[in-house]
Short mmCIF file of C-alpha atoms and ligand atoms in Angstrom, two decimals:
data_model
loop_
_atom_site.label_atom_id
_atom_site.label_comp_id
_atom_site.label_asym_id
_atom_site.label_seq_id
_atom_site.Cartn_x
_atom_site.Cartn_y
_atom_site.Cartn_z
CA MET A 37 -28.74 -8.80 12.42
CA SER A 38 -30.06 -12.35 11.80
CA GLU A 39 -28.17 -15.35 13.12
CA GLU A 40 -27.12 -16.19 9.58
CA GLN A 41 -25.82 -12.68 9.01
CA ALA A 42 -23.98 -12.76 12.34
CA ASN A 43 -22.01 -15.78 11.09
CA GLU A 44 -21.08 -14.31 7.69
CA PHE A 45 -17.67 -12.68 7.43
CA ASP A 46 -15.34 -11.23 4.84
CA VAL A 47 -12.41 -12.76 6.72
CA VAL A 48 -12.21 -15.53 9.28
CA ILE A 49 -8.83 -15.84 10.93
CA ILE A 50 -7.84 -19.00 12.83
CA GLY A 51 -5.40 -18.03 15.56
CA ALA A 52 -5.18 -14.83 17.61
CA GLY A 53 -1.41 -14.69 17.98
CA PRO A 54 0.63 -11.73 16.68
CA GLY A 55 0.00 -12.81 13.07
CA GLY A 56 -3.74 -13.42 13.46
CA TYR A 57 -4.79 -10.59 15.71
CA VAL A 58 -2.73 -7.94 13.80
CA CYS A 59 -4.21 -9.23 10.52
CA ALA A 60 -7.70 -8.96 12.10
CA ILE A 61 -7.16 -5.37 13.17
CA ARG A 62 -5.74 -4.30 9.79
CA ALA A 63 -8.54 -6.06 7.85
CA ALA A 64 -11.14 -4.38 10.09
CA GLN A 65 -9.45 -0.99 9.59
CA LEU A 66 -9.84 -1.61 5.85
CA GLY A 67 -13.59 -2.08 6.25
CA MET A 68 -13.89 -5.85 6.29
CA ARG A 69 -16.11 -7.81 8.63
CA VAL A 70 -13.71 -10.00 10.57
CA ALA A 71 -13.79 -12.92 12.99
CA CYS A 72 -10.69 -14.07 14.88
CA ILE A 73 -10.88 -17.46 16.55
CA ASP A 74 -8.56 -18.95 19.16
CA LYS A 75 -8.90 -22.03 21.34
CA ARG A 76 -6.86 -20.50 24.18
CA GLY A 77 -8.74 -18.65 26.84
CA ALA A 78 -7.04 -15.34 25.90
CA PRO A 79 -5.79 -13.79 22.69
CA GLY A 80 -2.10 -13.21 21.98
CA GLY A 81 -1.06 -16.73 21.02
CA THR A 82 2.17 -18.32 22.19
CA CYS A 83 3.94 -14.92 22.14
CA LEU A 84 1.82 -13.23 24.76
CA ASN A 85 0.76 -16.21 26.82
CA ILE A 86 3.67 -18.68 26.95
CA GLY A 87 6.49 -17.13 24.84
CA CYS A 88 7.96 -13.69 24.17
CA ILE A 89 6.10 -11.72 26.83
CA PRO A 90 6.47 -14.03 29.90
CA SER A 91 10.06 -14.83 28.96
CA LYS A 92 10.86 -11.13 28.69
CA ALA A 93 9.25 -10.56 32.11
CA LEU A 94 11.54 -13.20 33.65
CA LEU A 95 14.57 -12.00 31.65
CA HIS A 96 13.99 -8.44 32.95
CA ALA A 97 13.29 -9.50 36.55
CA SER A 98 16.26 -11.83 36.70
CA GLU A 99 18.51 -9.10 35.21
CA VAL A 100 17.36 -6.62 37.86
CA TYR A 101 17.99 -9.27 40.52
CA SER A 102 21.47 -9.90 39.23
CA GLU A 103 22.21 -6.15 38.93
CA LEU A 104 21.03 -5.55 42.51
CA GLU A 105 23.40 -8.21 43.70
CA HIS A 106 26.18 -5.98 42.35
CA ALA A 107 24.61 -2.62 43.26
CA GLY A 108 27.30 -2.07 45.87
CA ASP A 109 29.74 -1.33 43.00
CA MET A 110 27.62 1.74 42.22
CA GLY A 111 27.56 2.80 45.84
CA ILE A 112 24.07 1.45 46.54
CA LYS A 113 24.06 -0.52 49.74
CA LEU A 114 21.11 -2.91 49.95
CA GLY A 115 21.97 -5.59 52.46
CA SER A 116 21.24 -9.05 51.12
CA VAL A 117 19.06 -9.35 48.02
CA LYS A 118 16.48 -12.15 48.32
CA LEU A 119 14.54 -13.90 45.62
CA ASP A 120 10.80 -14.47 46.05
CA LEU A 121 10.12 -16.71 43.06
CA ASN A 122 6.38 -16.83 43.66
CA ALA A 123 6.13 -13.06 43.56
CA MET A 124 8.31 -12.98 40.44
CA MET A 125 5.87 -15.36 38.78
CA THR A 126 2.97 -13.11 39.80
CA TYR A 127 4.83 -10.18 38.23
CA LYS A 128 5.22 -12.25 35.08
CA GLN A 129 1.51 -13.18 35.04
CA GLU A 130 0.49 -9.51 35.46
CA GLY A 131 2.62 -8.73 32.39
CA ILE A 132 0.80 -11.44 30.42
CA ASP A 133 -2.65 -10.32 31.59
CA GLY A 134 -1.95 -6.66 30.87
CA ASN A 135 -0.93 -7.52 27.32
CA THR A 136 -3.70 -9.99 26.53
CA LYS A 137 -6.32 -7.59 27.87
CA GLY A 138 -4.82 -4.92 25.65
CA VAL A 139 -5.33 -7.13 22.58
CA GLU A 140 -8.92 -7.93 23.67
CA PHE A 141 -9.56 -4.21 23.87
CA LEU A 142 -8.03 -3.58 20.40
CA LEU A 143 -10.11 -6.34 18.82
CA LYS A 144 -13.26 -4.94 20.39
CA LYS A 145 -12.38 -1.36 19.43
CA ASN A 146 -11.98 -2.47 15.80
CA LYS A 147 -15.26 -4.47 15.94
CA VAL A 148 -13.51 -7.75 15.32
CA ASP A 149 -15.67 -10.70 16.49
CA GLU A 150 -13.30 -12.48 18.91
CA ILE A 151 -14.41 -16.07 19.17
CA ARG A 152 -12.97 -18.50 21.71
CA GLY A 153 -13.06 -22.09 20.54
CA ALA A 154 -11.38 -24.73 18.35
CA ALA A 155 -11.80 -24.15 14.63
CA THR A 156 -11.96 -26.70 11.82
CA ILE A 157 -12.09 -25.73 8.17
CA THR A 158 -14.91 -27.84 6.64
CA ALA A 159 -15.05 -26.22 3.21
CA ALA A 160 -13.14 -23.42 1.38
CA ASP A 161 -15.69 -20.98 2.74
CA THR A 162 -16.75 -22.64 6.04
CA VAL A 163 -15.23 -22.87 9.49
CA ASP A 164 -16.84 -24.91 12.30
CA VAL A 165 -16.06 -23.82 15.85
CA GLU A 166 -16.39 -25.85 19.05
CA LEU A 167 -16.86 -22.99 21.47
CA LEU A 168 -14.78 -23.04 24.67
CA ASP A 169 -17.84 -22.39 26.80
CA GLY A 170 -19.89 -25.06 25.11
CA GLY A 171 -21.90 -25.11 21.89
CA LYS A 172 -20.94 -24.75 18.28
CA ARG A 173 -20.91 -22.05 15.66
CA GLN A 174 -20.58 -22.38 11.88
CA LEU A 175 -19.00 -19.40 10.16
CA LYS A 176 -19.10 -18.53 6.43
CA ALA A 177 -16.16 -16.57 5.03
CA LYS A 178 -14.99 -15.07 1.75
CA HIS A 179 -11.44 -15.55 2.97
CA ILE A 180 -10.08 -17.97 5.59
CA ILE A 181 -6.67 -17.26 7.10
CA ILE A 182 -4.65 -19.95 8.90
CA ALA A 183 -2.52 -18.23 11.58
CA THR A 184 -2.15 -21.13 13.97
CA GLY A 185 1.56 -20.67 14.74
CA SER A 186 3.83 -23.37 15.95
CA GLU A 187 4.34 -25.85 18.78
CA VAL A 188 7.33 -27.46 20.49
CA SER A 189 9.02 -30.11 18.34
CA PRO A 190 9.26 -33.41 20.22
CA LEU A 191 12.72 -34.84 20.75
CA PRO A 192 12.85 -38.67 20.60
CA GLY A 193 14.07 -40.13 23.90
CA LEU A 194 13.10 -37.05 25.91
CA GLU A 195 9.39 -36.96 26.65
CA VAL A 196 8.28 -33.56 27.87
CA ASP A 197 6.12 -33.87 31.05
CA GLU A 198 6.38 -30.15 31.92
CA ASP A 199 7.64 -31.18 35.36
CA MET A 200 11.04 -32.89 35.27
CA ILE A 201 11.50 -32.49 31.52
CA VAL A 202 10.10 -29.17 30.41
CA SER A 203 9.61 -27.24 27.18
CA SER A 204 9.76 -23.45 27.15
CA THR A 205 6.22 -23.49 28.62
CA GLY A 206 7.28 -25.39 31.73
CA ALA A 207 10.58 -23.52 31.99
CA LEU A 208 8.57 -20.30 32.49
CA GLU A 209 6.71 -21.85 35.42
CA LEU A 210 9.29 -23.73 37.53
CA LYS A 211 8.18 -23.75 41.18
CA LYS A 212 11.72 -23.43 42.47
CA VAL A 213 15.14 -22.64 41.12
CA PRO A 214 16.70 -25.91 39.99
CA LYS A 215 20.15 -26.72 41.38
CA HIS A 216 21.24 -27.93 37.99
CA LEU A 217 19.28 -27.25 34.79
CA LEU A 218 20.31 -29.12 31.67
CA VAL A 219 19.28 -27.35 28.48
CA VAL A 220 19.12 -29.26 25.23
CA GLY A 221 19.73 -26.90 22.31
CA ALA A 222 21.84 -23.70 22.22
CA GLY A 223 19.26 -21.84 20.17
CA VAL A 224 17.28 -18.75 21.13
CA ILE A 225 14.98 -20.40 23.71
CA GLY A 226 17.74 -22.45 25.35
CA LEU A 227 20.05 -19.47 25.82
CA GLU A 228 17.35 -16.98 26.90
CA LEU A 229 15.75 -19.30 29.48
CA GLY A 230 19.11 -20.82 30.45
CA SER A 231 20.25 -17.26 31.29
CA VAL A 232 17.17 -16.59 33.38
CA TRP A 233 17.70 -19.64 35.62
CA LYS A 234 21.43 -19.10 35.78
CA ARG A 235 20.91 -15.56 37.06
CA LEU A 236 18.38 -16.85 39.62
CA GLY A 237 21.01 -19.29 40.97
CA ALA A 238 20.91 -22.52 38.95
CA GLU A 239 23.92 -24.24 37.51
CA VAL A 240 23.17 -24.45 33.76
CA THR A 241 24.63 -26.88 31.28
CA VAL A 242 23.70 -26.49 27.62
CA VAL A 243 24.03 -29.55 25.32
CA GLU A 244 24.15 -28.56 21.65
CA TYR A 245 24.32 -30.86 18.65
CA LEU A 246 26.42 -28.52 16.54
CA ASP A 247 29.87 -27.25 17.42
CA ARG A 248 28.55 -23.68 17.84
CA VAL A 249 25.73 -21.81 19.48
CA THR A 250 22.79 -20.15 17.62
CA PRO A 251 23.10 -21.66 14.14
CA GLY A 252 22.17 -19.14 11.45
CA VAL A 253 23.54 -16.17 13.41
CA ASP A 254 26.76 -14.57 11.97
CA ALA A 255 29.55 -16.88 13.14
CA GLU A 256 31.76 -14.14 14.66
CA LEU A 257 28.80 -12.82 16.65
CA ALA A 258 27.90 -16.35 17.81
CA LYS A 259 31.49 -17.02 18.91
CA GLN A 260 31.59 -13.82 20.99
CA PHE A 261 28.13 -14.69 22.41
CA GLU A 262 29.41 -18.10 23.47
CA ARG A 263 32.45 -16.47 25.18
CA VAL A 264 30.27 -14.02 27.07
CA LEU A 265 27.87 -16.72 28.23
CA LYS A 266 30.78 -18.89 29.40
CA LYS A 267 32.14 -15.90 31.29
CA GLN A 268 28.73 -15.61 32.97
CA GLY A 269 29.07 -19.22 34.11
CA LEU A 270 27.01 -21.25 31.60
CA ASN A 271 28.55 -24.64 30.82
CA PHE A 272 28.51 -25.87 27.24
CA LYS A 273 28.72 -29.35 25.74
CA LEU A 274 28.99 -28.41 22.06
CA GLY A 275 29.00 -31.16 19.48
CA PHE A 276 26.94 -33.44 21.73
CA LYS A 277 23.48 -34.91 21.50
CA VAL A 278 21.21 -36.29 24.18
CA THR A 279 20.48 -39.97 23.66
CA GLY A 280 18.23 -40.63 26.63
CA ALA A 281 16.98 -39.49 30.00
CA ASP A 282 16.15 -41.49 33.09
CA ILE A 283 13.79 -39.76 35.48
CA GLN A 284 14.72 -40.64 39.07
CA LYS A 285 13.40 -39.55 42.44
CA SER A 286 16.23 -37.09 42.93
CA GLY A 287 16.31 -35.72 39.40
CA VAL A 288 17.12 -36.74 35.88
CA LYS A 289 20.10 -38.71 34.61
CA VAL A 290 20.73 -37.61 31.05
CA THR A 291 22.96 -39.60 28.62
CA ILE A 292 24.84 -37.64 26.01
CA ARG A 293 27.10 -38.73 23.18
CA LYS A 294 29.27 -36.91 20.64
CA SER A 295 27.11 -35.87 17.68
CA ASP A 296 29.26 -37.98 15.33
CA ASP A 297 28.80 -41.02 17.63
CA SER A 298 32.53 -41.17 18.40
CA GLY A 299 33.70 -41.74 21.98
CA LYS A 300 31.82 -43.13 24.95
CA ASP A 301 28.44 -42.15 26.31
CA GLU A 302 28.58 -39.66 29.20
CA THR A 303 25.96 -39.10 31.86
CA ILE A 304 24.98 -35.82 33.45
CA SER A 305 22.84 -35.61 36.61
CA CYS A 306 20.55 -32.65 36.85
CA ASP A 307 17.26 -31.82 38.48
CA ARG A 308 15.41 -30.42 35.48
CA VAL A 309 15.81 -30.68 31.71
CA LEU A 310 14.70 -28.03 29.23
CA VAL A 311 14.14 -29.26 25.69
CA ALA A 312 14.70 -26.34 23.30
CA THR A 313 15.51 -27.98 19.98
CA GLY A 314 13.08 -26.12 17.79
CA ARG A 315 9.39 -25.67 17.01
CA ARG A 316 7.17 -27.14 14.31
CA PRO A 317 4.19 -25.64 12.47
CA HIS A 318 0.86 -26.18 14.09
CA THR A 319 -1.31 -27.79 11.42
CA GLN A 320 -3.09 -30.63 13.27
CA GLY A 321 -6.88 -30.72 13.77
CA LEU A 322 -7.66 -27.90 11.35
CA GLY A 323 -9.22 -30.05 8.69
CA LEU A 324 -6.50 -29.18 6.18
CA ASP A 325 -6.46 -32.71 4.72
CA ALA A 326 -10.19 -32.73 4.21
CA VAL A 327 -10.23 -29.48 2.24
CA GLY A 328 -7.00 -30.37 0.44
CA VAL A 329 -4.62 -27.66 1.71
CA LYS A 330 -1.12 -28.73 0.72
CA LEU A 331 1.81 -28.78 3.13
CA ASP A 332 5.46 -28.38 2.04
CA GLU A 333 8.30 -30.88 2.61
CA ARG A 334 8.77 -29.54 6.16
CA GLY A 335 5.15 -29.78 7.19
CA ARG A 336 4.43 -26.05 6.79
CA VAL A 337 1.39 -24.79 4.92
CA HIS A 338 2.51 -24.22 1.34
CA THR A 339 1.82 -20.67 0.05
CA ASP A 340 2.45 -18.94 -3.22
CA GLY A 341 4.51 -15.95 -1.98
CA HIS A 342 1.36 -13.91 -1.50
CA PHE A 343 0.08 -16.10 1.37
CA ALA A 344 -2.46 -17.99 -0.80
CA THR A 345 -2.60 -21.73 -0.31
CA ASN A 346 -3.45 -24.09 -3.16
CA VAL A 347 -7.15 -23.89 -2.16
CA LYS A 348 -8.84 -20.74 -3.46
CA GLY A 349 -10.00 -18.51 -0.57
CA ILE A 350 -7.66 -20.08 2.04
CA TYR A 351 -4.49 -18.23 3.08
CA ALA A 352 -1.79 -18.69 5.75
CA ILE A 353 0.66 -16.45 7.61
CA GLY A 354 3.21 -16.61 10.46
CA ASP A 355 5.01 -19.64 11.97
CA VAL A 356 2.75 -22.05 10.10
CA ILE A 357 4.37 -21.05 6.74
CA ALA A 358 8.00 -20.78 5.57
CA GLY A 359 10.38 -18.23 7.06
CA PRO A 360 11.72 -17.39 10.55
CA MET A 361 9.35 -18.23 13.42
CA LEU A 362 9.17 -14.69 14.75
CA ALA A 363 6.26 -12.67 16.06
CA HIS A 364 7.20 -9.56 14.10
CA LYS A 365 7.54 -11.50 10.84
CA ALA A 366 3.99 -12.86 11.43
CA GLU A 367 2.70 -9.35 12.16
CA GLU A 368 4.16 -7.99 8.91
CA GLU A 369 2.58 -10.87 7.01
CA GLY A 370 -0.78 -10.21 8.71
CA VAL A 371 -0.76 -6.60 7.63
CA ALA A 372 0.43 -7.41 4.11
CA LEU A 373 -2.25 -10.06 3.62
CA ALA A 374 -5.09 -7.85 4.92
CA GLU A 375 -3.92 -5.14 2.48
CA LEU A 376 -3.74 -7.60 -0.44
CA LEU A 377 -7.26 -8.78 0.34
CA ALA A 378 -8.41 -5.16 0.24
CA GLY A 379 -6.83 -4.74 -3.19
CA LYS A 380 -3.81 -2.84 -1.90
CA PRO A 381 -0.10 -3.63 -2.54
CA GLY A 382 0.84 -5.54 0.66
CA HIS A 383 4.50 -6.54 0.91
CA VAL A 384 7.04 -8.02 3.37
CA ASP A 385 10.79 -7.40 2.93
CA TYR A 386 12.10 -10.76 4.19
CA ASN A 387 15.71 -9.56 3.94
CA LEU A 388 15.08 -6.99 6.61
CA VAL A 389 13.39 -9.00 9.34
CA PRO A 390 15.58 -8.30 12.42
CA GLY A 391 16.50 -11.08 14.80
CA VAL A 392 17.00 -10.44 18.54
CA ILE A 393 18.14 -12.70 21.35
CA TYR A 394 17.07 -11.07 24.62
CA THR A 395 19.92 -12.21 26.85
CA ALA A 396 22.29 -9.79 28.62
CA PRO A 397 24.05 -8.64 26.55
CA GLU A 398 21.48 -8.81 23.75
CA VAL A 399 22.30 -10.14 20.30
CA ALA A 400 20.66 -8.58 17.29
CA TRP A 401 21.08 -8.60 13.53
CA VAL A 402 19.48 -7.55 10.29
CA GLY A 403 20.35 -8.35 6.70
CA LYS A 404 23.08 -10.73 5.60
CA SER A 405 25.75 -12.47 7.71
CA GLU A 406 29.35 -12.72 6.51
CA GLU A 407 28.74 -16.40 5.74
CA GLU A 408 25.72 -15.59 3.56
CA LEU A 409 27.64 -12.88 1.67
CA LYS A 410 30.52 -15.26 1.02
CA ALA A 411 28.13 -17.95 -0.17
CA ASP A 412 26.48 -15.42 -2.51
CA GLY A 413 29.94 -14.36 -3.85
CA VAL A 414 29.41 -10.75 -2.74
CA THR A 415 32.53 -8.72 -1.91
CA TYR A 416 32.13 -6.55 1.20
CA LYS A 417 33.89 -4.27 3.64
CA VAL A 418 33.66 -4.70 7.42
CA GLY A 419 33.43 -1.92 10.02
CA LYS A 420 33.60 -3.00 13.65
CA PHE A 421 33.45 -1.08 16.91
CA PRO A 422 33.63 -2.51 20.45
CA PHE A 423 31.37 -1.30 23.26
CA MET A 424 34.52 -1.17 25.36
CA ALA A 425 35.35 2.07 23.50
CA ASN A 426 31.85 3.59 23.91
CA GLY A 427 31.61 6.14 26.70
CA ARG A 428 28.07 5.31 27.78
CA ALA A 429 28.73 1.55 27.84
CA LYS A 430 31.83 2.26 29.92
CA VAL A 431 30.08 4.23 32.64
CA ASN A 432 27.23 1.72 32.72
CA ARG A 433 29.80 -1.10 32.87
CA VAL A 434 28.19 -3.01 30.03
CA THR A 435 31.16 -3.23 27.68
CA ASP A 436 30.86 -6.78 26.40
CA GLY A 437 30.29 -6.90 22.67
CA PHE A 438 30.62 -4.98 19.45
CA VAL A 439 28.79 -3.57 16.41
CA LYS A 440 29.68 -4.97 13.00
CA ILE A 441 28.53 -3.36 9.77
CA LEU A 442 28.93 -5.16 6.45
CA ALA A 443 28.83 -2.91 3.38
CA ASP A 444 29.14 -3.67 -0.32
CA LYS A 445 32.75 -3.19 -1.46
CA GLU A 446 31.76 -1.39 -4.66
CA THR A 447 28.64 0.60 -3.74
CA ASP A 448 28.99 0.95 0.08
CA LEU A 449 25.34 -0.19 0.47
CA VAL A 450 24.84 -1.64 3.96
CA LEU A 451 24.15 -5.36 3.54
CA GLY A 452 24.08 -6.52 7.13
CA VAL A 453 24.45 -5.30 10.68
CA HIS A 454 25.34 -7.54 13.62
CA ILE A 455 25.36 -6.35 17.19
CA ILE A 456 26.15 -8.02 20.48
CA GLY A 457 25.93 -5.63 23.37
CA PRO A 458 23.70 -3.62 25.65
CA GLN A 459 20.28 -2.88 24.11
CA ALA A 460 21.28 -4.41 20.81
CA GLY A 461 17.62 -5.22 20.20
CA GLU A 462 16.77 -1.49 20.29
CA LEU A 463 19.86 -0.39 18.36
CA ILE A 464 19.11 -2.72 15.46
CA ALA A 465 15.86 -0.79 14.64
CA GLU A 466 17.90 2.20 13.42
CA MET A 467 19.81 -0.12 11.09
CA ALA A 468 16.65 -1.79 9.76
CA VAL A 469 15.26 1.65 8.88
CA ALA A 470 18.57 2.68 7.35
CA MET A 471 18.70 -0.43 5.23
CA GLU A 472 15.04 -0.09 4.24
CA PHE A 473 16.09 3.32 2.78
CA SER A 474 19.09 1.71 1.08
CA ALA A 475 21.63 3.51 3.28
CA SER A 476 25.34 3.39 2.63
CA SER A 477 27.77 3.10 5.53
CA GLU A 478 28.72 6.71 4.65
CA ASP A 479 25.07 7.79 5.31
CA ILE A 480 25.19 6.25 8.81
CA ALA A 481 28.68 7.62 9.50
CA ARG A 482 27.57 11.16 8.60
CA THR A 483 24.36 11.04 10.68
CA CYS A 484 24.70 12.93 13.97
CA HIS A 485 24.16 10.51 16.90
CA ALA A 486 23.53 11.93 20.37
CA HIS A 487 26.32 11.77 22.94
CA PRO A 488 26.66 9.91 25.20
CA THR A 489 24.56 7.03 23.81
CA LEU A 490 25.12 3.42 22.93
CA SER A 491 24.02 4.30 19.38
CA GLU A 492 27.32 6.06 18.91
CA ALA A 493 28.88 2.58 18.67
CA VAL A 494 26.75 2.08 15.52
CA LYS A 495 28.01 5.34 14.00
CA GLU A 496 31.58 4.44 14.89
CA ALA A 497 31.20 1.02 13.25
CA ALA A 498 30.01 2.81 10.11
CA LEU A 499 33.05 5.10 10.28
CA ALA A 500 35.22 2.00 10.77
CA VAL A 501 34.06 0.66 7.36
CA GLU A 502 36.39 3.28 5.86
CA GLU A 503 38.90 2.86 8.70
CA ARG A 504 38.14 6.23 10.23
CA ALA A 505 36.58 5.39 13.59
CA LEU A 506 37.32 8.24 15.99
CA HIS A 507 37.37 6.50 19.35
CA MET A 508 39.41 3.41 18.53
P1 NAI B 704 16.30 -22.96 17.53
O1 NAI B 704 16.09 -23.49 16.20
O2 NAI B 704 16.61 -21.48 17.74
O3 NAI B 704 17.50 -23.74 18.25
C1 NAI B 704 17.47 -25.12 18.45
C2 NAI B 704 18.86 -25.61 18.74
O4 NAI B 704 18.79 -26.96 19.14
C3 NAI B 704 19.83 -25.55 17.52
O5 NAI B 704 20.99 -24.95 17.92
C4 NAI B 704 19.97 -27.00 17.13
O6 NAI B 704 21.23 -27.27 16.55
C5 NAI B 704 19.85 -27.70 18.49
N1 NAI B 704 19.47 -29.09 18.44
C6 NAI B 704 18.51 -29.68 17.64
N2 NAI B 704 18.44 -31.00 17.93
C7 NAI B 704 19.30 -31.26 18.94
C8 NAI B 704 19.64 -32.43 19.70
N3 NAI B 704 19.04 -33.61 19.44
N4 NAI B 704 20.57 -32.34 20.67
C9 NAI B 704 21.16 -31.13 20.91
N5 NAI B 704 20.89 -29.98 20.25
C10 NAI B 704 19.95 -30.05 19.29
O7 NAI B 704 15.01 -23.41 18.40
P2 NAI B 704 14.40 -22.89 19.75
O8 NAI B 704 15.43 -22.20 20.58
O9 NAI B 704 13.70 -24.05 20.29
O10 NAI B 704 13.37 -21.80 19.27
C11 NAI B 704 12.25 -22.16 18.47
C12 NAI B 704 11.79 -21.03 17.60
O11 NAI B 704 11.28 -19.98 18.40
C13 NAI B 704 12.93 -20.45 16.78
O12 NAI B 704 12.48 -20.29 15.46
C14 NAI B 704 13.19 -19.13 17.41
O13 NAI B 704 13.61 -18.16 16.43
C15 NAI B 704 11.84 -18.73 18.02
N6 NAI B 704 12.05 -17.94 19.18
C16 NAI B 704 12.49 -16.66 19.01
C17 NAI B 704 12.77 -15.84 20.09
C18 NAI B 704 13.29 -14.47 19.83
O14 NAI B 704 13.17 -14.00 18.72
N7 NAI B 704 13.92 -13.83 20.80
C19 NAI B 704 12.60 -16.31 21.46
C20 NAI B 704 12.19 -17.69 21.52
C21 NAI B 704 11.94 -18.46 20.42
#
């Protein structure tokens, strides 16, 4: 192959996160010649390197640590349980490396040209790459896909230095357990990482602008979540905003004020601050202005519903476009776009993108919340079942939480499922499949679920829709 041929592709993807690398694999499976570029030293994007995977490693390890502290209740005598944070961080890194190497292998297996460097789009069919190990490469492409993900949104007055004031990236790398961690934002990142450090011994205070946790999540679920987290010892300052932070030798003095500016300023002394107030699309430095790719009112790459931007031949998927910033949503979009480019009917069902918060207990949902159904004027029935009444949850002593199924009042079609409880993130998959097949609550209620499993709580919630739960 000549040098010119080596730089000619059907598809050039910028970003090797879950959106980009999955799109690359699917496009290669469909016979396209594909390049996937990333400026990080390893593929996998935020998710594998500084997001989902490392946070799940620490969530898991800190849960085991916390369980072992109470192992005596199960008749397991351990003596004192000690934390070796360095070793825990090594365990986390091994999890990252295992996963990123797996992606490298998959890209190679599918003959995707994995290029490490910073990409700029210089024309609708050209991408220039500054290679990480020096030198440049100019690629020609029939289709260019922007899959550059998102980055931490800055919060005015709180400059992240990844030491005293950290983002999720720094919060995954703390060198020692802070005595007092102040978390700004009771969203997914704040509560997942807040739980990690709480379990490892920190006092954790969460300052949240709104008067509730996890905006967007079904309100009843969020209320129960807040109760459970308070029971676990997290402190909340709901309806407060941070107005400033003073870094001192001994820690950080944070000033907070009621969100509506009423009352007096309060100060909280802590030794580390985690800023978790959202992420923004990563669009800088890609040459989008120069080629005329339009952004929407929120700075996301504007697409037409089939991932095409306003510039012919340039597409975008994942966190950089509209929709929830979730790895699995980006993956679905990657697959759908590759299939569309191959002339197949690619499609993403945005109503059935599950959400999961990986705390203990987990929080998971799919479909509509009660608030959304009310706003849409849909009449619905509710079936609820507590894990307290589930045999398996009882013996495992993980009884916090419930399953809630919302079904159309007229047709019984399942419209939304909301779970807080043990393994909610796994249980929700059954509901996503059921809803994808347009299940009624009756269908779920009449499906045999193995005993004793947590999934029986789902079946019982379906039975409860018609007020015929058996164990309640
Ligand atoms: P988020 O949008 O989930 O939550 C941010 C929270 O900060 C909100 O509750 C908001 O009201 C609050 N907030 C905003 N400004 C504030 C201020 N000035 N003072 C106090 N509170 C303020 O954002 P988060 O947690 O940073 O996550 C970013 C993205 O990453 C989200 O889209 C999330 O879905 C995704 N993510 C998903 C995970 C999962 O699926 N398990 C894990 C981690 C992140």
